[in-house]
Structures are given as structure tokens and as C-alpha cells.
PDB file of C-alpha atoms in Angstrom:
ATOM      1  CA  MET A   1     -17.225  37.928  39.514  1.00  0.00           C
ATOM      2  CA  PHE A   2     -14.052  37.164  37.560  1.00  0.00           C
ATOM      3  CA  LYS A   3     -13.677  39.419  34.528  1.00  0.00           C
ATOM      4  CA  HIS A   4     -11.080  38.954  31.851  1.00  0.00           C
ATOM      5  CA  PRO A   5     -11.083  41.350  28.904  1.00  0.00           C
ATOM      6  CA  ASN A   6     -10.380  38.646  26.313  1.00  0.00           C
ATOM      7  CA  LEU A   7     -13.111  36.362  27.581  1.00  0.00           C
ATOM      8  CA  LEU A   8     -15.721  39.117  27.424  1.00  0.00           C
ATOM      9  CA  LYS A   9     -14.959  39.973  23.843  1.00  0.00           C
ATOM     10  CA  THR A  10     -17.920  39.046  21.677  1.00  0.00           C
ATOM     11  CA  HIS A  11     -16.841  40.307  18.248  1.00  0.00           C
ATOM     12  CA  ILE A  12     -13.739  40.021  16.073  1.00  0.00           C
ATOM     13  CA  THR A  13     -12.354  42.962  14.198  1.00  0.00           C
ATOM     14  CA  SER A  14     -11.886  42.567  10.454  1.00  0.00           C
ATOM     15  CA  GLN A  15      -8.086  42.719  10.854  1.00  0.00           C
ATOM     16  CA  GLU A  16      -8.154  39.892  13.411  1.00  0.00           C
ATOM     17  CA  TYR A  17     -10.456  37.856  11.179  1.00  0.00           C
ATOM     18  CA  SER A  18      -8.150  38.410   8.195  1.00  0.00           C
ATOM     19  CA  VAL A  19      -5.106  37.211  10.155  1.00  0.00           C
ATOM     20  CA  SER A  20      -6.820  34.145  11.583  1.00  0.00           C
ATOM     21  CA  SER A  21      -8.373  33.302   8.181  1.00  0.00           C
ATOM     22  CA  LYS A  22      -5.031  33.529   6.450  1.00  0.00           C
ATOM     23  CA  PHE A  23      -3.426  31.341   9.154  1.00  0.00           C
ATOM     24  CA  LEU A  24      -6.220  28.784   8.689  1.00  0.00           C
ATOM     25  CA  GLN A  25      -5.739  28.784   4.925  1.00  0.00           C
ATOM     26  CA  VAL A  26      -1.959  28.309   5.246  1.00  0.00           C
ATOM     27  CA  PHE A  27      -2.385  25.596   7.885  1.00  0.00           C
ATOM     28  CA  THR A  28      -4.925  23.754   5.744  1.00  0.00           C
ATOM     29  CA  ILE A  29      -2.804  23.910   2.593  1.00  0.00           C
ATOM     30  CA  THR A  30       0.345  22.765   4.489  1.00  0.00           C
ATOM     31  CA  THR A  31      -1.525  19.867   6.121  1.00  0.00           C
ATOM     32  CA  LEU A  32      -2.947  18.728   2.759  1.00  0.00           C
ATOM     33  CA  MET A  33       0.433  18.919   1.123  1.00  0.00           C
ATOM     34  CA  LEU A  34       2.073  17.006   3.907  1.00  0.00           C
ATOM     35  CA  PHE A  35      -0.534  14.203   4.046  1.00  0.00           C
ATOM     36  CA  GLY A  36      -0.786  14.121   0.280  1.00  0.00           C
ATOM     37  CA  SER A  37       2.974  13.622  -0.078  1.00  0.00           C
ATOM     38  CA  LEU A  38       3.041  10.961   2.677  1.00  0.00           C
ATOM     39  CA  ASN A  39       0.176   9.097   1.034  1.00  0.00           C
ATOM     40  CA  THR A  40       1.925   9.225  -2.334  1.00  0.00           C
ATOM     41  CA  TYR A  41       5.146   7.990  -0.761  1.00  0.00           C
ATOM     42  CA  ALA A  42       3.327   5.102   0.926  1.00  0.00           C
ATOM     43  CA  GLU A  43       1.798   4.007  -2.372  1.00  0.00           C
ATOM     44  CA  GLU A  44       5.089   4.258  -4.259  1.00  0.00           C
ATOM     45  CA  ASN A  45       7.270   2.518  -1.683  1.00  0.00           C
ATOM     46  CA  ASN A  46       6.095  -1.048  -2.275  1.00  0.00           C
ATOM     47  CA  SER A  47       9.386  -2.772  -1.543  1.00  0.00           C
ATOM     48  CA  LYS A  48      11.444  -4.033   1.331  1.00  0.00           C
ATOM     49  CA  THR A  49      15.220  -4.526   1.284  1.00  0.00           C
ATOM     50  CA  GLN A  50      17.075  -6.942   3.522  1.00  0.00           C
ATOM     51  CA  GLY A  51      20.790  -7.382   2.815  1.00  0.00           C
ATOM     52  CA  ASP A  52      21.371  -7.805  -0.927  1.00  0.00           C
ATOM     53  CA  TYR A  53      17.720  -8.721  -1.592  1.00  0.00           C
ATOM     54  CA  THR A  54      14.772  -6.442  -2.398  1.00  0.00           C
ATOM     55  CA  VAL A  55      11.242  -7.731  -2.394  1.00  0.00           C
ATOM     56  CA  HIS A  56       8.789  -5.784  -4.534  1.00  0.00           C
ATOM     57  CA  TYR A  57       5.104  -6.278  -3.904  1.00  0.00           C
ATOM     58  CA  SER A  58       1.671  -5.073  -5.075  1.00  0.00           C
ATOM     59  CA  ALA A  59      -1.908  -6.126  -4.569  1.00  0.00           C
ATOM     60  CA  PHE A  60      -4.756  -5.030  -6.862  1.00  0.00           C
ATOM     61  CA  PRO A  61      -8.172  -6.098  -8.165  1.00  0.00           C
ATOM     62  CA  SER A  62      -8.011  -8.741 -10.854  1.00  0.00           C
ATOM     63  CA  THR A  63     -10.114  -6.519 -13.095  1.00  0.00           C
ATOM     64  CA  PHE A  64      -6.958  -4.360 -13.563  1.00  0.00           C
ATOM     65  CA  LEU A  65      -5.515  -7.113 -15.693  1.00  0.00           C
ATOM     66  CA  LYS A  66      -6.229  -7.214 -19.402  1.00  0.00           C
ATOM     67  CA  PRO A  67      -8.415 -10.248 -20.285  1.00  0.00           C
ATOM     68  CA  GLU A  68      -5.666 -11.930 -22.288  1.00  0.00           C
ATOM     69  CA  ILE A  69      -3.127 -11.582 -19.462  1.00  0.00           C
ATOM     70  CA  ALA A  70      -5.635 -12.971 -16.912  1.00  0.00           C
ATOM     71  CA  LYS A  71      -6.444 -15.896 -19.194  1.00  0.00           C
ATOM     72  CA  ARG A  72      -2.701 -16.652 -19.788  1.00  0.00           C
ATOM     73  CA  TYR A  73      -2.149 -17.086 -16.005  1.00  0.00           C
ATOM     74  CA  SER A  74      -5.561 -18.595 -15.170  1.00  0.00           C
ATOM     75  CA  ILE A  75      -6.602 -15.614 -13.052  1.00  0.00           C
ATOM     76  CA  PRO A  76     -10.315 -15.022 -12.807  1.00  0.00           C
ATOM     77  CA  ARG A  77     -11.275 -11.414 -13.600  1.00  0.00           C
ATOM     78  CA  SER A  78     -13.869 -10.506 -10.964  1.00  0.00           C
ATOM     79  CA  GLY A  79     -14.868  -7.492  -8.935  1.00  0.00           C
ATOM     80  CA  THR A  80     -14.276  -9.495  -5.753  1.00  0.00           C
ATOM     81  CA  THR A  81     -10.924 -11.201  -6.638  1.00  0.00           C
ATOM     82  CA  GLY A  82      -7.602  -9.621  -5.946  1.00  0.00           C
ATOM     83  CA  VAL A  83      -4.117 -10.444  -7.165  1.00  0.00           C
ATOM     84  CA  ILE A  84      -0.852 -10.186  -5.232  1.00  0.00           C
ATOM     85  CA  ASN A  85       2.386  -9.930  -7.162  1.00  0.00           C
ATOM     86  CA  ILE A  86       5.793 -10.530  -5.546  1.00  0.00           C
ATOM     87  CA  SER A  87       9.229 -10.315  -7.135  1.00  0.00           C
ATOM     88  CA  VAL A  88      12.677 -10.629  -5.638  1.00  0.00           C
ATOM     89  CA  GLN A  89      15.794  -8.858  -6.863  1.00  0.00           C
ATOM     90  CA  GLN A  90      19.382  -9.505  -5.769  1.00  0.00           C
ATOM     91  CA  LYS A  91      21.845  -6.639  -5.786  1.00  0.00           C
ATOM     92  CA  GLN A  92      24.926  -7.414  -7.889  1.00  0.00           C
ATOM     93  CA  SER A  93      27.913  -5.399  -9.034  1.00  0.00           C
ATOM     94  CA  THR A  94      26.296  -4.909 -12.453  1.00  0.00           C
ATOM     95  CA  GLY A  95      22.835  -3.989 -11.076  1.00  0.00           C
ATOM     96  CA  SER A  96      19.968  -6.161  -9.865  1.00  0.00           C
ATOM     97  CA  GLN A  97      18.954  -9.596 -11.022  1.00  0.00           C
ATOM     98  CA  ALA A  98      15.688 -11.481 -10.525  1.00  0.00           C
ATOM     99  CA  VAL A  99      16.069 -14.534  -8.279  1.00  0.00           C
ATOM    100  CA  SER A 100      13.856 -17.508  -7.378  1.00  0.00           C
ATOM    101  CA  ALA A 101      12.452 -17.756  -3.897  1.00  0.00           C
ATOM    102  CA  LYS A 102       9.959 -19.598  -1.770  1.00  0.00           C
ATOM    103  CA  VAL A 103       6.989 -17.321  -1.169  1.00  0.00           C
ATOM    104  CA  ALA A 104       4.209 -17.984   1.368  1.00  0.00           C
ATOM    105  CA  GLY A 105       1.682 -15.702   2.962  1.00  0.00           C
ATOM    106  CA  SER A 106      -1.828 -14.862   4.067  1.00  0.00           C
ATOM    107  CA  ALA A 107      -4.425 -12.080   3.884  1.00  0.00           C
ATOM    108  CA  VAL A 108      -6.353 -11.335   7.034  1.00  0.00           C
ATOM    109  CA  ASN A 109      -9.434  -9.108   7.229  1.00  0.00           C
ATOM    110  CA  LEU A 110     -10.624  -6.969  10.155  1.00  0.00           C
ATOM    111  CA  LEU A 111     -12.695  -9.915  11.518  1.00  0.00           C
ATOM    112  CA  GLN A 112      -9.472 -11.911  11.707  1.00  0.00           C
ATOM    113  CA  GLN A 113     -10.593 -14.252   8.913  1.00  0.00           C
ATOM    114  CA  LYS A 114      -7.432 -15.629   7.364  1.00  0.00           C
ATOM    115  CA  ASN A 115      -6.959 -16.627   3.763  1.00  0.00           C
ATOM    116  CA  SER A 116      -3.783 -18.550   2.890  1.00  0.00           C
ATOM    117  CA  LEU A 117      -2.197 -17.417  -0.373  1.00  0.00           C
ATOM    118  CA  ALA A 118      -1.085 -20.030  -2.913  1.00  0.00           C
ATOM    119  CA  PHE A 119       1.673 -18.456  -4.990  1.00  0.00           C
ATOM    120  CA  SER A 120       2.674 -19.728  -8.412  1.00  0.00           C
ATOM    121  CA  GLU A 121       5.994 -18.852  -9.991  1.00  0.00           C
ATOM    122  CA  VAL A 122       6.050 -17.101 -13.346  1.00  0.00           C
ATOM    123  CA  LYS A 123       9.259 -16.812 -15.412  1.00  0.00           C
ATOM    124  CA  GLU A 124       9.410 -14.477 -18.415  1.00  0.00           C
ATOM    125  CA  GLN A 125      12.697 -13.660 -20.100  1.00  0.00           C
ATOM    126  CA  ASN A 126      14.766 -12.037 -17.211  1.00  0.00           C
ATOM    127  CA  ALA A 127      11.842 -11.658 -14.826  1.00  0.00           C
ATOM    128  CA  ILE A 128      10.629 -14.000 -12.084  1.00  0.00           C
ATOM    129  CA  TYR A 129       7.525 -13.175 -10.079  1.00  0.00           C
ATOM    130  CA  TYR A 130       4.988 -14.896  -7.880  1.00  0.00           C
ATOM    131  CA  LEU A 131       1.258 -14.495  -8.232  1.00  0.00           C
ATOM    132  CA  ALA A 132      -1.628 -15.463  -5.923  1.00  0.00           C
ATOM    133  CA  THR A 133      -5.334 -14.566  -5.885  1.00  0.00           C
ATOM    134  CA  PHE A 134      -7.587 -13.850  -2.954  1.00  0.00           C
ATOM    135  CA  PRO A 135     -11.258 -12.934  -2.418  1.00  0.00           C
ATOM    136  CA  TYR A 136     -12.388  -9.612  -0.965  1.00  0.00           C
ATOM    137  CA  SER A 137     -15.609  -7.721  -0.265  1.00  0.00           C
ATOM    138  CA  ASN A 138     -16.398  -4.124  -1.085  1.00  0.00           C
ATOM    139  CA  GLU A 139     -14.408  -1.654   1.034  1.00  0.00           C
ATOM    140  CA  GLU A 140     -12.598  -4.514   2.756  1.00  0.00           C
ATOM    141  CA  ILE A 141      -9.317  -3.846   4.444  1.00  0.00           C
ATOM    142  CA  LEU A 142      -6.801  -6.691   4.202  1.00  0.00           C
ATOM    143  CA  HIS A 143      -3.582  -7.138   6.130  1.00  0.00           C
ATOM    144  CA  PHE A 144      -0.994  -9.101   4.129  1.00  0.00           C
ATOM    145  CA  ASN A 145       1.742 -11.137   5.809  1.00  0.00           C
ATOM    146  CA  ILE A 146       4.259 -12.444   3.314  1.00  0.00           C
ATOM    147  CA  SER A 147       7.383 -14.548   3.924  1.00  0.00           C
ATOM    148  CA  VAL A 148      10.060 -14.695   1.234  1.00  0.00           C
ATOM    149  CA  THR A 149      13.034 -17.028   1.401  1.00  0.00           C
ATOM    150  CA  THR A 150      15.595 -16.986  -1.379  1.00  0.00           C
ATOM    151  CA  ASN A 151      17.603 -20.122  -2.285  1.00  0.00           C
ATOM    152  CA  GLU A 152      20.785 -18.576  -0.879  1.00  0.00           C
ATOM    153  CA  SER A 153      19.210 -17.129   2.257  1.00  0.00           C
ATOM    154  CA  THR A 154      18.631 -18.820   5.577  1.00  0.00           C
ATOM    155  CA  SER A 155      16.399 -16.179   7.133  1.00  0.00           C
ATOM    156  CA  PRO A 156      13.125 -15.190   5.478  1.00  0.00           C
ATOM    157  CA  ILE A 157      12.234 -11.622   4.508  1.00  0.00           C
ATOM    158  CA  SER A 158       9.000 -10.672   6.196  1.00  0.00           C
ATOM    159  CA  VAL A 159       6.749  -8.231   4.285  1.00  0.00           C
ATOM    160  CA  LYS A 160       3.606  -6.805   5.923  1.00  0.00           C
ATOM    161  CA  PHE A 161       1.277  -4.277   4.385  1.00  0.00           C
ATOM    162  CA  THR A 162      -2.389  -3.265   4.481  1.00  0.00           C
ATOM    163  CA  LYS A 163      -4.648  -2.274   1.606  1.00  0.00           C
ATOM    164  CA  LYS A 164      -8.332  -1.442   1.150  1.00  0.00           C
ATOM    165  CA  PHE A 165     -10.189  -2.969  -1.756  1.00  0.00           C
ATOM    166  CA  TYR A 166     -13.301  -1.839  -3.554  1.00  0.00           C
ATOM    167  CA  LYS A 167     -15.726  -3.983  -5.538  1.00  0.00           C
ATOM    168  CA  ASP A 168     -15.749  -3.065  -9.218  1.00  0.00           C
TER     169      ASP A 168
END
């Protein structure tokens, strides 16, 4: 019969337990910090730059809007309606400037059901942004595919992101 001293060991000394317990604690804390910072970065990095243009995007439940803002832009406030907001900035020598663009896109769920997004342009002072609404179910994951073409650009900027939505 094969005998190996480490395989036959049935108990752990308190010193060995202390070392392995401390290692487990450090490993757990490090993992949580790493994944926590990656998750925070993913949520904060909602933009894509191509050349001199940066596309900023966000998608959120329509209930996040104040009632007067939703009413102003004819957005229904509902626990099953989401809003996607797109803006385009052009880098200039004095900073960035909002620019007009043609925005098209879709939201696709895990069952591959596609919902085309109808964007409307909103201009306020020095800002230009594009809004569209879309339906969602509780805990639904949507994959967004957005195409942005500026008036000066010949090639579109493709933005893809995924987000999970919860019913309010």
C-alpha cells in the first residue's frame, strides 16, 4: 500500500490553520478589491473615442428621471421603460464641443428579441444629446448596439455595451 505522510495527516495544527486562514483572508480581500475596482471602472467608463470624437452613453430606468423632465421630453415614467442617452463631443484646441450626429441602434435581449431604438435629438444651450426609450422586463439583460455618424465623418462609431435592468 502506498503511504505518503502528508496524505495520511488527519488534523491541522493551530499554527498551520492560522497561516492558511490568514492567506484566505488576504486572498479574499484582494479579490474583492480587484473585482470591486474593475466593476467601478466599467460603470464609470461609459464612452468611446474614435479619432477626434468621443461618444458618451448611458442607459437607465425612466423612473430615474424627475417627472417634469420626463414630461418635457415625452418620456413615459415606468418601471418597465428604459432610456438611453447618447452625446457626441469633438476634440478641439480649446476643449471639447458638442456636435450633431446621426444615431441609430438596437437593444437585444438574451432570447435575441430585437428592439430598434428611435432616437430624438435634444439641443439645450451648448449641449446636444440623443434620447430613445425601450421596454424591459425585471432582471433583463440587454445588449445595446449603437451606430453614431457625425456630419463630418464618413465612418460610423460603433458602440456596444450590455446592461441588466430591474423593474421598479
